[in-house]
Coordinates of C-alpha atoms in Angstrom, one line a residue:
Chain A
X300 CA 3.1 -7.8 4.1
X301 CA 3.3 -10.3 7.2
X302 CA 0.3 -12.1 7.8
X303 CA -1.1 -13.2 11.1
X304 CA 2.0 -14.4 13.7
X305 CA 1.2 -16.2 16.4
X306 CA 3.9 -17.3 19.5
X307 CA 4.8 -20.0 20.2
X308 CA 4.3 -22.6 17.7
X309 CA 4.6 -25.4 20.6
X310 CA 4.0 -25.6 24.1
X311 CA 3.7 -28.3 26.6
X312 CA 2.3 -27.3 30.2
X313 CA 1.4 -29.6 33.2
X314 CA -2.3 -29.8 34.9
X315 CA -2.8 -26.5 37.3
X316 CA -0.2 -24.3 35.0
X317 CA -0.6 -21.3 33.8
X318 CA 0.4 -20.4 29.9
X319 CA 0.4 -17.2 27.9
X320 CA -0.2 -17.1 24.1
X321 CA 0.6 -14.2 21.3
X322 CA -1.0 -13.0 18.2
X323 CA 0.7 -9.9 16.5
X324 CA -2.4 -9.3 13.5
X325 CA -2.3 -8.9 9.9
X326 CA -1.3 -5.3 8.8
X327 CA -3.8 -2.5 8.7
X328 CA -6.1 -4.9 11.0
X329 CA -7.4 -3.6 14.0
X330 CA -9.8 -6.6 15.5
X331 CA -8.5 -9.7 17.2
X332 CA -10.4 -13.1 18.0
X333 CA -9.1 -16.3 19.8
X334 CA -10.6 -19.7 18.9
X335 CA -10.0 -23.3 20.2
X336 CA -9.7 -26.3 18.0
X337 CA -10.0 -29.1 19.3
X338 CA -9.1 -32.5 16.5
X339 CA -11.2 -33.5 14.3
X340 CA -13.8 -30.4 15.1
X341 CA -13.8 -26.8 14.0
X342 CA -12.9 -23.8 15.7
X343 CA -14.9 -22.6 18.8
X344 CA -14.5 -19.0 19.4
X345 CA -13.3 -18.0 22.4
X346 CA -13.4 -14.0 22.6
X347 CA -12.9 -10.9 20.5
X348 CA -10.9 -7.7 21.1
X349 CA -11.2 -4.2 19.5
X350 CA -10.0 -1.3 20.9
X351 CA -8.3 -2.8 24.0
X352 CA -11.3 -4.3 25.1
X353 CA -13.6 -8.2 24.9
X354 CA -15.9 -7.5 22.5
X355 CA -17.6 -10.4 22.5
X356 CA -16.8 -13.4 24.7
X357 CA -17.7 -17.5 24.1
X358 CA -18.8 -20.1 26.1
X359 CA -15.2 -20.3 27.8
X360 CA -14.6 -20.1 31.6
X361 CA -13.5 -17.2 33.5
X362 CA -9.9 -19.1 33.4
X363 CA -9.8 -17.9 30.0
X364 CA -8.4 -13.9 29.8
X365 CA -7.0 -11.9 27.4
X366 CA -5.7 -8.5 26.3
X367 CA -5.2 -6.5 23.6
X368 CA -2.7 -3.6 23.7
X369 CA -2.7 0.0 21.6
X370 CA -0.4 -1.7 18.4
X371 CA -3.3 -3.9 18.0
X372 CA -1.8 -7.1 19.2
X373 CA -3.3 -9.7 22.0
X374 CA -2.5 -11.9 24.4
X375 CA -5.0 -14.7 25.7
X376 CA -3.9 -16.4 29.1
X377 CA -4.9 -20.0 30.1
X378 CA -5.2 -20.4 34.3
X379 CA -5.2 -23.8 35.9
X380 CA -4.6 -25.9 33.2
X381 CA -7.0 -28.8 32.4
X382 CA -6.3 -31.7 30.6
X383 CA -9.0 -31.0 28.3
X384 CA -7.4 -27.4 27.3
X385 CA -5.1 -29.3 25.0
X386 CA -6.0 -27.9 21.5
X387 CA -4.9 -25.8 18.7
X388 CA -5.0 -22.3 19.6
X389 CA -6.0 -20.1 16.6
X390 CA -5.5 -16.2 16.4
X391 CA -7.2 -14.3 13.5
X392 CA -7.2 -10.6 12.9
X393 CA -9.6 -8.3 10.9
X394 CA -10.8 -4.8 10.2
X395 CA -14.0 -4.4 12.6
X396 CA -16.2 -7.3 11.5
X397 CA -14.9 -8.5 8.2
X398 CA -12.8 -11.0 7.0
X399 CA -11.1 -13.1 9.6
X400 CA -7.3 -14.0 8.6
X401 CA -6.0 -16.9 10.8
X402 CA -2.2 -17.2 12.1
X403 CA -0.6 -20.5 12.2
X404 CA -2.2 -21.6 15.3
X405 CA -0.1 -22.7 18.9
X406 CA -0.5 -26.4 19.8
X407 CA -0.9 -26.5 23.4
X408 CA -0.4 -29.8 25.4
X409 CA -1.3 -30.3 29.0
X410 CA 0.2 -33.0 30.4
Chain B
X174 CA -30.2 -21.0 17.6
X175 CA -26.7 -19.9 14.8
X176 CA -25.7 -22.9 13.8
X177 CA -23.4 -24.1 10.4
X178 CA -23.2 -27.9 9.4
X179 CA -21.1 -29.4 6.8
X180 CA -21.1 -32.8 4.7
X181 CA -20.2 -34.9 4.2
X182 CA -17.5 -35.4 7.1
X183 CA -14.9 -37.4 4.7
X184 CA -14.3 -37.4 1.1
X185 CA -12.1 -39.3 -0.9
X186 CA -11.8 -39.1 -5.0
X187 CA -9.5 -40.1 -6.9
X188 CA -7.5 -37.1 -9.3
X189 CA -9.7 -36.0 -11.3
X190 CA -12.8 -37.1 -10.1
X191 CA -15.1 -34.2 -9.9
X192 CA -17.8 -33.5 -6.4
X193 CA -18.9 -31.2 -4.1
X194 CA -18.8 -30.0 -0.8
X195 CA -22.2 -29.1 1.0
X196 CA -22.4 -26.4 4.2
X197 CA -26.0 -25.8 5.5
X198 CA -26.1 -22.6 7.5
X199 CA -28.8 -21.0 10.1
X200 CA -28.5 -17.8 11.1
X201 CA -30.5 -14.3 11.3
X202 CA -29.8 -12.2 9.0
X203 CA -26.8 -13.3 6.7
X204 CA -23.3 -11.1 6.8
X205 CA -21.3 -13.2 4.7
X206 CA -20.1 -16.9 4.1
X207 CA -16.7 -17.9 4.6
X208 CA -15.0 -21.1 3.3
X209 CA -11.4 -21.4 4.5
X210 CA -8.8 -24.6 3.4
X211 CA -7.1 -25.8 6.4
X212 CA -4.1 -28.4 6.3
X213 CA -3.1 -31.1 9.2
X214 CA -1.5 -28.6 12.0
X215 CA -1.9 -25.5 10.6
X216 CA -4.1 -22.3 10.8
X217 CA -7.1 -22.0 8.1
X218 CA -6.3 -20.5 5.4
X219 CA -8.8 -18.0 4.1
X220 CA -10.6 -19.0 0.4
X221 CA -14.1 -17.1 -0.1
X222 CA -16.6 -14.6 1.1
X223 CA -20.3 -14.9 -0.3
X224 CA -22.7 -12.4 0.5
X225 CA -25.6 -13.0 -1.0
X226 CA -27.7 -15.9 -3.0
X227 CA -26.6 -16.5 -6.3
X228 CA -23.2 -15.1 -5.6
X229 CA -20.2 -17.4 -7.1
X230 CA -16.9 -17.1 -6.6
X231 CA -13.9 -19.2 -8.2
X232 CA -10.2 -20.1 -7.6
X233 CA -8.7 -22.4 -9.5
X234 CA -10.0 -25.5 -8.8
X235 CA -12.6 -24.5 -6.7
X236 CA -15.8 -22.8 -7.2
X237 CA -18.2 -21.5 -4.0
X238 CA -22.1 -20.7 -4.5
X239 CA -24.3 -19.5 -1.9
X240 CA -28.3 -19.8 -1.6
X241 CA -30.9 -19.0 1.1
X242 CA -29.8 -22.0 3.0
X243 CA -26.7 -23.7 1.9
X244 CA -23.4 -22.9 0.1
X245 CA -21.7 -25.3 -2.1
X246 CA -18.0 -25.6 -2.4
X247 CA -17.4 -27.1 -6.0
X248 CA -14.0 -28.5 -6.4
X249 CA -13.6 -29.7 -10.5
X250 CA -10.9 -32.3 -11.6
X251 CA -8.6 -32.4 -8.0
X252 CA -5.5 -33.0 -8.0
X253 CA -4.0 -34.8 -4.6
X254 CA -2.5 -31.1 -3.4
X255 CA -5.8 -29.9 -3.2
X256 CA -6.2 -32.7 0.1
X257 CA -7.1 -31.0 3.5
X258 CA -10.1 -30.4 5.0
X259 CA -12.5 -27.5 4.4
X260 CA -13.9 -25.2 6.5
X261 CA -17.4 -23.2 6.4
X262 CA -18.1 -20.4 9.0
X263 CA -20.5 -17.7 9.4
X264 CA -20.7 -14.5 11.9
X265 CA -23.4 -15.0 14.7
X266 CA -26.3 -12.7 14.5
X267 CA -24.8 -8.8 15.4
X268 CA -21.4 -10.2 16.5
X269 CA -18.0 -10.8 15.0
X270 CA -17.7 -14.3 16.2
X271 CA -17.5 -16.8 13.2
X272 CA -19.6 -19.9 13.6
X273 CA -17.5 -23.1 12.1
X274 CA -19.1 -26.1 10.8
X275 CA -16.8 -29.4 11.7
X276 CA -15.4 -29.6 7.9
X277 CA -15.1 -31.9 4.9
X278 CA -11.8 -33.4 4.6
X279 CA -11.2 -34.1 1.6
X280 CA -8.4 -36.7 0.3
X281 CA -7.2 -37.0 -3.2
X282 CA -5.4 -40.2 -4.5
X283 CA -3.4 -40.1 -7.7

């Protein structure tokens, strides 16, 4: 049984760039939430999709976006990069509002 | 206000040595406590759920109580693999966003 996947495992953008992230869930799950880590803190969630739509939605600027399609996995989409979007970029899935199962995570530096 | 706050911030002990990790929690209306071990780099991984005070659970080394107020993540005779820094989180009040503490990394010398 795969676990949370998340794509790509690296990414390096410049200032003002756009980048897309992608979380394919754990198995059977049907709820997907974004989080930020920044280092040295814990997560900070970011939003929440179920049923192709945000749920639920952080204290995260309108330059954040996302999607979730019918197979259950999500996209989130970064516009005009900031220096200060450089984090760890954590998926995790779950079945409504239980358990969260995190993916790897995508390191994203802005240069 | 939810909020979730963890200590201490760093923990060394050497293999062996016994401790504990603390995670004080405020939120309306409890739907679980999640502890989740997370290594340099990588996604948390998932360890516990408590629901409600006086609940244990164990895994291996580890042990994870809950009361009113705080959850306790015992960790007894560590060896150096069990290193990394641990996580606490909550759901906010009638959401399904998790509320993180800023973890306990703990390091284990041999």
């Amino acid at each position: 049984d795969a676990g949370v996947t998340q794509s790509p495992t690296h990414l390096i953008k410049t200032r003002g760039q756009q980048v897309t992230l992608r979380c394919s869930p754990k198995s059977g799950h049907d709820t997907v939430s974004w989080y930020q880590q920044a280092l040295g803190q814990g997560p900070q969630f970011i939003f929440q999709y179920y049923e192709e739509e945000e749920r639920q939605r952080g204290n995260f600027p309108d330059r954040f976006s996302g999607h979730q399609f019918p197979n259950y996995s999500s996209e989130l989409n970064v516009n005009a990069l900031l220096l200060g979007d450089s984090a760890l970029y954590l998926c995790a899935s779950s079945l409504g509002w239980g358990e969260q199962f995190f993916g790897p995570g995508t390191r994203l530096t802005v240069l | 206000e939810d909020q979730v706050t963890q200590s201490p911030e760093a923990l060394r002990l050497q293999e062996g040595e016994s401790s504990s990790l603390n995670c004080s929690y405020t939120v309306s209306g409890l739907r679980g406590l999640f502890w989740y071990r997370q290594d340099p780099g990588k996604g948390p991984e998932f360890l516990f759920t408590l629901y409600s005070a006086g609940e244990e659970k164990e895994k291996e080394r580890l042990k994870a109580t809950l009361t009113k107020k705080e959850s306790f993540l015992h960790i007894t005779a560590p060896k150096p693999e069990d290193s990394a820094t641990y996580l606490c989180a909550v759901p906010s009040s009638n959401t399904g966003k998790l509320i993180f503490g800023q973890g306990t990394t703990l390091q284990v010398k041999p």
